[in-house]
Tab-separated table of C-alpha atoms in Angstrom:
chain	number	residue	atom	x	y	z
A	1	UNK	CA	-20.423	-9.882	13.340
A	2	UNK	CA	-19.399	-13.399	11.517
A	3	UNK	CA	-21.335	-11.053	8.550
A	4	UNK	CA	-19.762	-8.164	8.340
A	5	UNK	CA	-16.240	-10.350	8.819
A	6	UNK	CA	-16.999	-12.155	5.762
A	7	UNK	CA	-18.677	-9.091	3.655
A	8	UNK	CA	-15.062	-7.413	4.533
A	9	UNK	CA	-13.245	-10.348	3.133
A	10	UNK	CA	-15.377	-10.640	0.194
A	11	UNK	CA	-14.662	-6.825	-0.663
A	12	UNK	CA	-11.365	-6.830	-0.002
A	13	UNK	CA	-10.915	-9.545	-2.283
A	14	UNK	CA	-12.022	-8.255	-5.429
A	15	UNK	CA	-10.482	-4.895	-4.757
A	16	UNK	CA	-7.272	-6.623	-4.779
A	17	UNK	CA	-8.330	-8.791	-7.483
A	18	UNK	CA	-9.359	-5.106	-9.419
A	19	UNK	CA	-6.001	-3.824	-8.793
A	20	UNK	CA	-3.769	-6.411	-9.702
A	21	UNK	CA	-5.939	-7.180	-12.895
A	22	UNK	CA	-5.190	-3.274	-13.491
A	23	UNK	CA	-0.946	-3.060	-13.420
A	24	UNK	CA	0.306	-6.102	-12.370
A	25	UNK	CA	2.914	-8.070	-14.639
A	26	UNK	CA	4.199	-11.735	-14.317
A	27	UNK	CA	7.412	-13.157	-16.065
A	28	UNK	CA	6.531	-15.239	-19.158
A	29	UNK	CA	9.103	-17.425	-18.414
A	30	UNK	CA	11.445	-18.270	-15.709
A	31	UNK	CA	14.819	-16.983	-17.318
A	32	UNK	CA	13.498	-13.394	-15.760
A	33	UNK	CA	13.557	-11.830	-18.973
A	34	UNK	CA	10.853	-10.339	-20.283
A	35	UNK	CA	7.501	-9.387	-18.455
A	36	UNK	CA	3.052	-9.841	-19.571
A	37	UNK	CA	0.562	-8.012	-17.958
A	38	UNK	CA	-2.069	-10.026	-15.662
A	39	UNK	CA	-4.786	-8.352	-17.613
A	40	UNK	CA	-3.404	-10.315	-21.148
A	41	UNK	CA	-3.388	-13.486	-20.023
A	42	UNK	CA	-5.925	-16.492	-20.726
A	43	UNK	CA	-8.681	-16.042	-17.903
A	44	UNK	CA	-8.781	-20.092	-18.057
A	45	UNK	CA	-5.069	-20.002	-17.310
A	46	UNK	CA	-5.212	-17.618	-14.460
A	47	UNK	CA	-6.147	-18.992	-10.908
A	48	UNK	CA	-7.437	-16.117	-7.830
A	49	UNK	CA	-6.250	-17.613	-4.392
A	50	UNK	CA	-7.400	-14.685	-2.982
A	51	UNK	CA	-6.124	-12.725	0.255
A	52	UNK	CA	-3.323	-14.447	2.923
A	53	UNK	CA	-1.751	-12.884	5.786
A	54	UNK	CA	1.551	-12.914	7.143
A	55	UNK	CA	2.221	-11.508	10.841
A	56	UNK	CA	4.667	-9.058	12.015
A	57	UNK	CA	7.155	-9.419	14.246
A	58	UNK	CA	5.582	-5.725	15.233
A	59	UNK	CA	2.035	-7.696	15.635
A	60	UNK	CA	1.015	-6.118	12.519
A	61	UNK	CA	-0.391	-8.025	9.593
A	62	UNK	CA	0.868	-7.864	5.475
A	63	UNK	CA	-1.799	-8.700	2.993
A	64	UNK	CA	-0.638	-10.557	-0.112
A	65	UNK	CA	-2.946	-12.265	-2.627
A	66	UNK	CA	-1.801	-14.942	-4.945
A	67	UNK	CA	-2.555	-15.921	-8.848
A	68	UNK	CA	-1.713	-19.269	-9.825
A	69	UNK	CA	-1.333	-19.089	-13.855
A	70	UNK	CA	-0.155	-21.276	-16.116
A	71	UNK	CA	2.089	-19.207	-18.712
A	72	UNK	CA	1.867	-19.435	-22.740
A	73	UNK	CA	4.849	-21.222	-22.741
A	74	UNK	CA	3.543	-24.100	-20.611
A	75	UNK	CA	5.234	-23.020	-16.914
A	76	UNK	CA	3.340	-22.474	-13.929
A	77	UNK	CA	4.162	-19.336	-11.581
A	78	UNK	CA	2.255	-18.298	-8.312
A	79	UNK	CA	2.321	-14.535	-8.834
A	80	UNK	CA	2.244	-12.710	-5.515
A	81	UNK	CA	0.791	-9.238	-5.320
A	82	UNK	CA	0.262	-6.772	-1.907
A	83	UNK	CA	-3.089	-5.861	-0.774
A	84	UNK	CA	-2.664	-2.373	-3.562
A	85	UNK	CA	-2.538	-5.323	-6.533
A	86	UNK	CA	1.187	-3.850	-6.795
A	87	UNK	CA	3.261	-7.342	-7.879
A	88	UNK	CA	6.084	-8.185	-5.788
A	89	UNK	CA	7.310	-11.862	-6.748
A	90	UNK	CA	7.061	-15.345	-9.013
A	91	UNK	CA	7.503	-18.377	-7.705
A	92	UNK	CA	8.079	-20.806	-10.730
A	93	UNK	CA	6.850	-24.142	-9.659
A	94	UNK	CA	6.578	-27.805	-10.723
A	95	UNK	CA	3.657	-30.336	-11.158
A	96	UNK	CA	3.805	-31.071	-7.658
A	97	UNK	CA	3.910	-27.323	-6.571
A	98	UNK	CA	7.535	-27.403	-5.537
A	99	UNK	CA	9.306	-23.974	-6.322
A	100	UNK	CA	12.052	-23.869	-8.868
A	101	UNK	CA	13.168	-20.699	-9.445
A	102	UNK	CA	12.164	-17.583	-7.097
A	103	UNK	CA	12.296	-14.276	-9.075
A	104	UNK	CA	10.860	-10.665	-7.404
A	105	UNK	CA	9.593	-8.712	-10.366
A	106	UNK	CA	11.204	-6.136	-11.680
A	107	UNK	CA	8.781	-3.426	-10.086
A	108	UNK	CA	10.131	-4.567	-6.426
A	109	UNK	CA	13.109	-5.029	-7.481
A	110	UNK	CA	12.795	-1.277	-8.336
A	111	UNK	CA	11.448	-0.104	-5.371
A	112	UNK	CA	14.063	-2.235	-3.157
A	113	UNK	CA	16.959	-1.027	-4.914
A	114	UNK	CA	15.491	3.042	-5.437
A	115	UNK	CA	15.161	2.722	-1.442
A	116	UNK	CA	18.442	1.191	-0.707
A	117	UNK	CA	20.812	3.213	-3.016
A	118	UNK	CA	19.025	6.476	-3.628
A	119	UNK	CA	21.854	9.276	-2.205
A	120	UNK	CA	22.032	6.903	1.093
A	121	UNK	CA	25.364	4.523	0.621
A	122	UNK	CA	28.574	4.796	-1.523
A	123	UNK	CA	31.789	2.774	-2.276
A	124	UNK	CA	33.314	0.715	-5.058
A	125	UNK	CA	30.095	-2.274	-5.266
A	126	UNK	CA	28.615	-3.412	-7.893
A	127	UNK	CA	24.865	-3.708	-8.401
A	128	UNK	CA	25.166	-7.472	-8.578
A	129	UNK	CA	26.305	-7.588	-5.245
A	130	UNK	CA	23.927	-5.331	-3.825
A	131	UNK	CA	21.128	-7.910	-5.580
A	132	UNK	CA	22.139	-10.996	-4.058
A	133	UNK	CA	22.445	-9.065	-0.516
A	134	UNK	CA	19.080	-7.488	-0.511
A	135	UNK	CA	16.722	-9.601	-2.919
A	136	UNK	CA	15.643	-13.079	-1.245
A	137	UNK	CA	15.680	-15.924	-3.294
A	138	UNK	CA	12.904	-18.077	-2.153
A	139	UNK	CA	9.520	-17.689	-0.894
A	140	UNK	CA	10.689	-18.466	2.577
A	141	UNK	CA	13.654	-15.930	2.835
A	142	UNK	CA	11.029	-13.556	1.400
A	143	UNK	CA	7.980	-14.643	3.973
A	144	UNK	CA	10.827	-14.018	6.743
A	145	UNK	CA	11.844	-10.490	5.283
A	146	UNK	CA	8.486	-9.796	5.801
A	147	UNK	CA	7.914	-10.739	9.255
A	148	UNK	CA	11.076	-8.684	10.113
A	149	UNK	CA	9.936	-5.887	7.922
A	150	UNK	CA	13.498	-5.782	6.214
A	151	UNK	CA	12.006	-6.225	2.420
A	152	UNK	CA	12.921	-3.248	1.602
A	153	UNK	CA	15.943	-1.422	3.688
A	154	UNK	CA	14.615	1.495	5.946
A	155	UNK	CA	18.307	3.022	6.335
A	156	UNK	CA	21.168	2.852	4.662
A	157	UNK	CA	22.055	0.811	8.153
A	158	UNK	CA	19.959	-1.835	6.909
A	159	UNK	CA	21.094	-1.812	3.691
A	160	UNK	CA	25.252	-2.017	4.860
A	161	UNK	CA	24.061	-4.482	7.028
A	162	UNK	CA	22.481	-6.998	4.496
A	163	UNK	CA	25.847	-6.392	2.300
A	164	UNK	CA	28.371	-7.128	4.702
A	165	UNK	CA	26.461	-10.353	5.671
A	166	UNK	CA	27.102	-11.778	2.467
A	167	UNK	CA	30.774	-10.163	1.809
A	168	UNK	CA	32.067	-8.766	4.624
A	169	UNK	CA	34.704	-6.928	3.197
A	170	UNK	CA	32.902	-4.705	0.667
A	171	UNK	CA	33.500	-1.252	0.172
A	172	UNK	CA	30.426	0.035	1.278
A	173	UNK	CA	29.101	3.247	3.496
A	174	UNK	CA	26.605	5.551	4.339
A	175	UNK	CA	26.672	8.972	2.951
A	176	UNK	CA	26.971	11.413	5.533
A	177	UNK	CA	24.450	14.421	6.265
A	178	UNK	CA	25.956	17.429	7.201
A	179	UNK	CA	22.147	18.254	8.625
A	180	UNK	CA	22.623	18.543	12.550
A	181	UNK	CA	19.200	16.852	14.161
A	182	UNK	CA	17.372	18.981	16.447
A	183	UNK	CA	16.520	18.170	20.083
A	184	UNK	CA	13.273	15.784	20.332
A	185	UNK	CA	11.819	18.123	22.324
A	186	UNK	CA	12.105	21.315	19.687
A	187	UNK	CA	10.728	19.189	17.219
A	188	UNK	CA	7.628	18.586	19.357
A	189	UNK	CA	7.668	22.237	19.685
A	190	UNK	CA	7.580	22.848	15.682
A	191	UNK	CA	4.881	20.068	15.459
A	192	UNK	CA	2.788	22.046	17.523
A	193	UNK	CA	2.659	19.233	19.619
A	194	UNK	CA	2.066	19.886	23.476
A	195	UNK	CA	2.634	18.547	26.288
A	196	UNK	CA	-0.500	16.325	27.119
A	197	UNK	CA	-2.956	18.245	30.041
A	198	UNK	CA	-4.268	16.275	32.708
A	199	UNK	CA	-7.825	15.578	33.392
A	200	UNK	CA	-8.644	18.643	35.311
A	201	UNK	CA	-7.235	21.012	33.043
A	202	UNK	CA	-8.830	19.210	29.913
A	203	UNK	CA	-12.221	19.468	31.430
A	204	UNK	CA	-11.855	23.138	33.196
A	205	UNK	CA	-10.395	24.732	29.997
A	206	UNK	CA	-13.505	23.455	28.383
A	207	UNK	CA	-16.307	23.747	30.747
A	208	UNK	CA	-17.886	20.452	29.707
A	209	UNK	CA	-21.650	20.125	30.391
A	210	UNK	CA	-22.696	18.378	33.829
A	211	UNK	CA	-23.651	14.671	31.822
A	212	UNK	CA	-19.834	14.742	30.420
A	213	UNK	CA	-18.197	15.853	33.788
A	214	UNK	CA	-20.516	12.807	34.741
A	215	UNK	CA	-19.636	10.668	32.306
A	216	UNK	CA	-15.868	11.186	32.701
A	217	UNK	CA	-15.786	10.966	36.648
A	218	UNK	CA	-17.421	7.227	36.062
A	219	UNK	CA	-15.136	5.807	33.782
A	220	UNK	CA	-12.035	7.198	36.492
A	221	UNK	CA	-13.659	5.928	39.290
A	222	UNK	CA	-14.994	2.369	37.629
A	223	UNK	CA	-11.307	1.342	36.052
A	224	UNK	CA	-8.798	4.497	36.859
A	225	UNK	CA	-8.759	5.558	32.902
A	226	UNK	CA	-7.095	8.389	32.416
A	227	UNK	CA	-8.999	11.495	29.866
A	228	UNK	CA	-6.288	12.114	27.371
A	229	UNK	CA	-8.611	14.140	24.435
A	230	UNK	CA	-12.128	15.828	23.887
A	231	UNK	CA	-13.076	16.649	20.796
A	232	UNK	CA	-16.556	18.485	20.616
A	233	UNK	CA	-18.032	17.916	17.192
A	234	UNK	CA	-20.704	20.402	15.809
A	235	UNK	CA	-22.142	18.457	12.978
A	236	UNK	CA	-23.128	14.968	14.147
A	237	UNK	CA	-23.081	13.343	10.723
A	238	UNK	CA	-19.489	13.738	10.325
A	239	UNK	CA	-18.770	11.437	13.470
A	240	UNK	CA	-21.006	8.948	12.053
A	241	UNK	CA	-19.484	8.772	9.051
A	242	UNK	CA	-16.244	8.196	10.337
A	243	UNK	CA	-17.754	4.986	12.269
A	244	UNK	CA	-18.585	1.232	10.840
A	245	UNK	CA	-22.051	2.593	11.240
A	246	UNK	CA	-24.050	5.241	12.362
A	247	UNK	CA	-23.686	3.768	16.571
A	248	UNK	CA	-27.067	5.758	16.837
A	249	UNK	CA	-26.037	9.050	16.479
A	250	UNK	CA	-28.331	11.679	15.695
A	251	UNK	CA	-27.095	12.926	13.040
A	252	UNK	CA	-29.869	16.356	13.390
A	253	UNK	CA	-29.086	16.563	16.584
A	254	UNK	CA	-27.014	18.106	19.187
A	255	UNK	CA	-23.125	18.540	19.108
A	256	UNK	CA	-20.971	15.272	19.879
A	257	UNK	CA	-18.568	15.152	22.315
A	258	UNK	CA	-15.589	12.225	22.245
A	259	UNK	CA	-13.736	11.423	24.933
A	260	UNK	CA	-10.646	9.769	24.481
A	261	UNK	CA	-9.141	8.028	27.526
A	262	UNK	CA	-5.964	6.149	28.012
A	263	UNK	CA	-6.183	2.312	27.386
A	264	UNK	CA	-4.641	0.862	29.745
A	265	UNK	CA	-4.386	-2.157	27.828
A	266	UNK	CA	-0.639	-2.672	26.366
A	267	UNK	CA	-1.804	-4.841	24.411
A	268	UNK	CA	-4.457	-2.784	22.410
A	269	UNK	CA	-3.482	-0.412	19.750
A	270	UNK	CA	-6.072	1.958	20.173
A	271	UNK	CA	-7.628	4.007	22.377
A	272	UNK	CA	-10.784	3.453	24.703
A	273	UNK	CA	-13.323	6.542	22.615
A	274	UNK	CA	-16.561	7.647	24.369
A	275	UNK	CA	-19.110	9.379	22.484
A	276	UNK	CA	-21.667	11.797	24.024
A	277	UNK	CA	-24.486	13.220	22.751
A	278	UNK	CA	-26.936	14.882	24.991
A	279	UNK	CA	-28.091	11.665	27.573
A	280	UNK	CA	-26.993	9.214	24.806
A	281	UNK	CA	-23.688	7.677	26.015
A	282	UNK	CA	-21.950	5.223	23.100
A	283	UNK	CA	-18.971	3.111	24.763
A	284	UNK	CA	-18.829	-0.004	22.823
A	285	UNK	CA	-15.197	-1.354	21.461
A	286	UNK	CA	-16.431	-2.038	18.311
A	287	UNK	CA	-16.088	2.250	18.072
A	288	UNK	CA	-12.839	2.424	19.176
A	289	UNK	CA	-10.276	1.563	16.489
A	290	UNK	CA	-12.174	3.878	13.993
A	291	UNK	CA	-12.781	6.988	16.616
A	292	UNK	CA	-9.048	6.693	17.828
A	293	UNK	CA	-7.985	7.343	14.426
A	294	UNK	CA	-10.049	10.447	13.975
A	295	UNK	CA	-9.323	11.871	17.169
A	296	UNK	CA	-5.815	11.532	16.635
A	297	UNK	CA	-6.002	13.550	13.596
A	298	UNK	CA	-7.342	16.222	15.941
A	299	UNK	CA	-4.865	16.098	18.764
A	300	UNK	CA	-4.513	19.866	19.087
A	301	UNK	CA	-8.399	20.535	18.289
A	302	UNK	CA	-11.125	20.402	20.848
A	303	UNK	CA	-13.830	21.804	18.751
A	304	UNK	CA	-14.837	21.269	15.127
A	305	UNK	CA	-17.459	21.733	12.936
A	306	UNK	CA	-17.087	18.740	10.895
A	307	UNK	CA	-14.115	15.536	11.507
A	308	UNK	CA	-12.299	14.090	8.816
A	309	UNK	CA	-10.179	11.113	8.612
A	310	UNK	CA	-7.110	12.040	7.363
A	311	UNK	CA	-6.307	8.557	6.537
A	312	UNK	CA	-8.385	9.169	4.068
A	313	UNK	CA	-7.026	11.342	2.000
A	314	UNK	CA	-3.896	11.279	-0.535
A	315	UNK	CA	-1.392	13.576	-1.065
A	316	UNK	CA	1.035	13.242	-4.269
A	317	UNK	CA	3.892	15.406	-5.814
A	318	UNK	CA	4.363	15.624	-9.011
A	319	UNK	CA	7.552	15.545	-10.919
A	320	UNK	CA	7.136	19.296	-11.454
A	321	UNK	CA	6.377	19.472	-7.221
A	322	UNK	CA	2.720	20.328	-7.076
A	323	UNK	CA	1.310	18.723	-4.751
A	324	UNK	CA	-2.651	17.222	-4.891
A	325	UNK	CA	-4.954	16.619	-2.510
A	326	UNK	CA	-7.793	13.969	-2.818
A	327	UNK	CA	-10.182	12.161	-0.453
A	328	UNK	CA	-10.487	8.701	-0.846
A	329	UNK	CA	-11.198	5.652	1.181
A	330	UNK	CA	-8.367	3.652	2.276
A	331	UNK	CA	-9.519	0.203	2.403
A	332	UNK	CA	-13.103	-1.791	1.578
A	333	UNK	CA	-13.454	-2.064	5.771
A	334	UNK	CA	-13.806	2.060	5.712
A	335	UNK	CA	-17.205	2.029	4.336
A	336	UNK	CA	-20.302	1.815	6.344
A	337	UNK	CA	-21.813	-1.367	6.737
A	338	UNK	CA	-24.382	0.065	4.011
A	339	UNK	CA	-22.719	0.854	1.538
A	340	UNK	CA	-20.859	-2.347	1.963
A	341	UNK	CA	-23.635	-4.449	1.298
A	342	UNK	CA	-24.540	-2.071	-1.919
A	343	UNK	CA	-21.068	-2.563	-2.924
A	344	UNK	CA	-20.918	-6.554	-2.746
A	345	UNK	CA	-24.357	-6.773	-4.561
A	346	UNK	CA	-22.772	-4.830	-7.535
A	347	UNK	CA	-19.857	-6.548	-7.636
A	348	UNK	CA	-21.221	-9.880	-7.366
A	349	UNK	CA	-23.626	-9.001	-10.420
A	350	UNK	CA	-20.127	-8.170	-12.635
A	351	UNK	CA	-18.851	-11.730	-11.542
A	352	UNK	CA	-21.791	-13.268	-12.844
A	353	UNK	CA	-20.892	-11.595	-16.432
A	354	UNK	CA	-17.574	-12.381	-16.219
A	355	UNK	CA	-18.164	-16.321	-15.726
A	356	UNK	CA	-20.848	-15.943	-18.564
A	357	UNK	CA	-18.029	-14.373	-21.129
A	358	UNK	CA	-15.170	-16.728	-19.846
A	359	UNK	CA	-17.905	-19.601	-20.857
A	360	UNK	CA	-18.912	-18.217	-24.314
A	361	UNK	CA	-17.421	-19.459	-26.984
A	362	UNK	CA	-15.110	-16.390	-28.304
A	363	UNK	CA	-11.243	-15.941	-29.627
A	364	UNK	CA	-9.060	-14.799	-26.868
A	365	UNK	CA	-8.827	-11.413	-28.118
A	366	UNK	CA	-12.356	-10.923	-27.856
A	367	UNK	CA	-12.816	-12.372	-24.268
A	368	UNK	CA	-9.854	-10.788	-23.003
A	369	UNK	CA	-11.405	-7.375	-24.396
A	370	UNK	CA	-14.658	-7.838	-22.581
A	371	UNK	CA	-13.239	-9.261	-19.376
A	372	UNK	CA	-11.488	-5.826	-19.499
A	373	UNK	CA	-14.396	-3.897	-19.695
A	374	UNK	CA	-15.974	-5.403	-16.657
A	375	UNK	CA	-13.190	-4.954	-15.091
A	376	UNK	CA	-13.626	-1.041	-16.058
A	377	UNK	CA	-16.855	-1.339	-14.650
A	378	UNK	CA	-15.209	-2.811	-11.368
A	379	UNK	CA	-13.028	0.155	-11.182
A	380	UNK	CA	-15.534	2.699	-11.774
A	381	UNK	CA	-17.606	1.214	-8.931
A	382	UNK	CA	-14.571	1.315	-5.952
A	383	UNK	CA	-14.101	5.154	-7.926
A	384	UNK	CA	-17.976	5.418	-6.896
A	385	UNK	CA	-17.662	4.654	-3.493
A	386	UNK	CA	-14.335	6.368	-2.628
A	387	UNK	CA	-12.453	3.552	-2.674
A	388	UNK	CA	-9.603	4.942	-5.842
A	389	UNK	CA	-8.923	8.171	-6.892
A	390	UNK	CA	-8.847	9.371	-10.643
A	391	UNK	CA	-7.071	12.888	-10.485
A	392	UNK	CA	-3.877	10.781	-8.468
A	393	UNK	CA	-3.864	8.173	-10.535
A	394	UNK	CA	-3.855	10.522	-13.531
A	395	UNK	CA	-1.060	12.412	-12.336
A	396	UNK	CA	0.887	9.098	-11.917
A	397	UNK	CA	0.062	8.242	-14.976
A	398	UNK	CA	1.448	11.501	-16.555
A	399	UNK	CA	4.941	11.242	-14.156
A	400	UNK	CA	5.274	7.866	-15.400
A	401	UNK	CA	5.289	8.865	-19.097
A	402	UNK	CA	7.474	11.684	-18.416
A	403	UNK	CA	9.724	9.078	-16.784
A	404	UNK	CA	9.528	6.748	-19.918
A	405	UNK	CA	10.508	9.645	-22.355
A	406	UNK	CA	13.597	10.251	-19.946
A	407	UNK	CA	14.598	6.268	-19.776
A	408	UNK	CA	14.119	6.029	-23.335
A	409	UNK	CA	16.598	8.801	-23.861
A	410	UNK	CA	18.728	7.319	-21.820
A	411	UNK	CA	18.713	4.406	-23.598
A	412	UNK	CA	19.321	6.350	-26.626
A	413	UNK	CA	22.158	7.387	-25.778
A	414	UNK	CA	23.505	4.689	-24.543
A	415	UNK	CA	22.901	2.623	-27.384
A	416	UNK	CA	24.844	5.667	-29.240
A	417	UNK	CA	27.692	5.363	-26.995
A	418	UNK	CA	27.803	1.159	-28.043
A	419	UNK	CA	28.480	2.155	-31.703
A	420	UNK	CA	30.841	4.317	-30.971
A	421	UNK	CA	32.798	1.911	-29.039
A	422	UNK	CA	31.726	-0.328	-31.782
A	423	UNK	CA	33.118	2.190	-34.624
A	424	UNK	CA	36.380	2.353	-32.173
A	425	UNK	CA	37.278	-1.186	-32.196
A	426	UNK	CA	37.042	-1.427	-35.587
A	427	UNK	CA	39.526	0.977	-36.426
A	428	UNK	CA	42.288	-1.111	-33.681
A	429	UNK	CA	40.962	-3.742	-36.993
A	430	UNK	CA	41.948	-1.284	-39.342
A	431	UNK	CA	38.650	-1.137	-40.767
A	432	UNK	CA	38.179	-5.584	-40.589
A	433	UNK	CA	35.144	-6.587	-38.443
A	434	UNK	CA	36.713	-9.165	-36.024
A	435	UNK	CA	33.065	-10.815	-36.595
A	436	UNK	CA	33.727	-11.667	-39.967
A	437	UNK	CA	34.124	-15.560	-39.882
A	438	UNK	CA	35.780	-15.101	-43.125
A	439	UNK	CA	39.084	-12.810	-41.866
A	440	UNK	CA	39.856	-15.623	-39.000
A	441	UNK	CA	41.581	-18.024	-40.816
């Protein structure tokens, strides 16, 4: 178990090591100006802490990773990324490690303000405003935005909020929908989702074999669970993959039946999962996180021919509104303990040729070229093993060009609208430029 923990941590690692090495940016300097990919820096500069947690106040956990690099100009920053290698902050700090200036880069920044503003609150306030009322300003305030899981404003109720704590008399409101909110219980109805059946009529509506009525019956009578799902699975192999390993399922063999019962744990945040196949009986907890999460992708199904994760796979809309479908793997965890240990044996061979080139005695350029082509390879090994997915990040890719061409028109046209005020104010001048040193005296 202590092996797998640390195989998980090793993996997870470099995938978010992959990722931020990918797209994220630090400042180059601490006036918050302009921005340098991760990728372009000097390796030697550029310090991995690796993976940290921070705990929920909803006993849920945010992965962050740190790089500790020492910029071109001579200032250190501890660039802090999430567990997707998407960067959220710089901490500028001193020789003893003591922050002096707190920036969040301008991607969260983005993000923070698209989610607080976008068609949600209105009223005479300025942007600077909102900035100082939602963006924390040390690594503390942000830690504790965090916990809370305020970062970014869920509502335009979190968002007023925030403001009027730091100027209680702005002008500032939520936009009103004229959208009337349906009862809860017609928008169960719409979900298709029914009202749960108790044990009997779970078991009667299915006529469950004799070693499952069995099966059931002891688990009620041993600690009073209550059966909440079955799910009868037709190809074995799809159960097992779904699992941190196979659990001994035949994967030739007969149908599997999962039985999901209650937890009566409060504490736990999954569900207690039985598996059944023939006389085989798996009820181990190790099972249960990963079977709860299939079977509740399969809440109004009782029998399948294969089972899917849905976790695992992406769906994106386009600018143009198609939407794609694509099956990945969510995290380094979701793989089976074999492919795992494939996985880290790769990836530690690529780390052995990346110390060699950061050792060799190169120009930048070159190194920083073939550090980027292991880091290719890197990619094309989490592609490999589901871990990424090409035709999403391709069609990100293509939005975010579109999106460039539209900002740089933008910008066009501002910049068109400057010279015209420009051209205006020198005709007040009658034709002088109130620049000219020479007119002043």
């Amino acid at each position: 178990m202590e092996r797998d923990k640390k195989l998980n941590r090793y993996l997870e690692e470099e995938f978010v090591y992959m990722k931020a090495m990918e797209k994220a940016k630090t400042y180059k300097s601490s006036d918050g100006i302009d921005t340098i990919n991760l990728k372009d820096i000097d390796p030697e500069k550029v310090d991995y802490k690796g993976i940290d947690y921070i705990k929920k106040d909803d006993g849920t956990v945010f992965e962050k990773a740190d790089f500790e690099i020492t910029l071109p100009n001579g200032e250190k920053t501890i660039l802090t990324v999430d567990k997707n290698g998407n960067d959220i902050s710089c901490n500028f700090i001193d020789e003893d490690g003591k922050s002096q200036v707190f920036l969040l880069t301008p991607d969260m920044q983005a993000r923070i303000m698209k989610q607080a503003v976008d068609d949600k609150i209105q009223g005479n306030i300025d942007t600077q405003t909102l900035q100082e009322a939602l963006f924390p300003n040390s690594p503390e305030e942000m830690e504790k935005a965090i916990k809370e899981d305020t970062l970014i404003p869920k509502s335009a109720e979190e968002t007023i909020e925030k403001v009027k704590e730091k100027n209680p008399n702005a002008d500032i409101e939520e936009v009103k929908s004229e959208e009337i909110e349906k009862d809860s219980e017609e928008q169960d109805i719409e979900k298709g989702e029914d009202l749960e059946k108790t044990d009997d009529e779970t078991e009667e509506e299915l006529e469950l074999p004799e070693n499952v009525k069995d099966v059931v019956e002891e688990i009620k009578e041993t600690d009073g669970s209550s059966l909440k799902h079955v799910l009868i699975t037709k190809n074995p192999s799809s159960v097992a993959d779904q699992l941190m390993d196979s659990a001994g399922i035949n994967e030739n063999g007969e149908p599997v039946y999962c039985l999901q019962f209650k937890n009566g744990d409060l504490g736990a945040s999954h569900d207690r999962v039985v598996i059944v196949q023939g006389e085989r009986v798996i009820d181990e907890p190790r099972y249960y996180e990963d079977a709860s999460r299939f079977m509740d992708s399969y809440k109004n199904s009782n029998v399948v021919e294969n089972v899917e994760d849905n976790e695992t796979k992406i769906y994106y809309t386009d600018i143009h509104g198609h939407t794609i479908v694509a099956d990945m793997k969510a995290e380094p965890r979701d793989l089976n303990s074999i492919q795992k240990q494939e996985l880290a044996e790769k990836l530690a061979e690529l780390s052995s040729q990346e110390k060699a080139i950061k050792a060799q005695d190169k120009p930048l350029t070159e190194k920083l070229e073939d550090l980027q082509k292991i880091n290719g390879k890197r990619l094309e090994l989490f592609d490999e093993y589901g871990l990424d997915v090409q035709e999403i990040r391709d069609e990100i890719q293509g939005d975010y060009e579109i999106r460039e061409d539209v900002q740089d028109n933008i910008e066009d046209m501002e910049a068109e609208k400057e010279e015209e005020q420009k051209e205006e104010e020198l005709d007040e001048y009658d034709g002088v430029d109130p620049r000219d040193t020479r007119n002043r005296y």
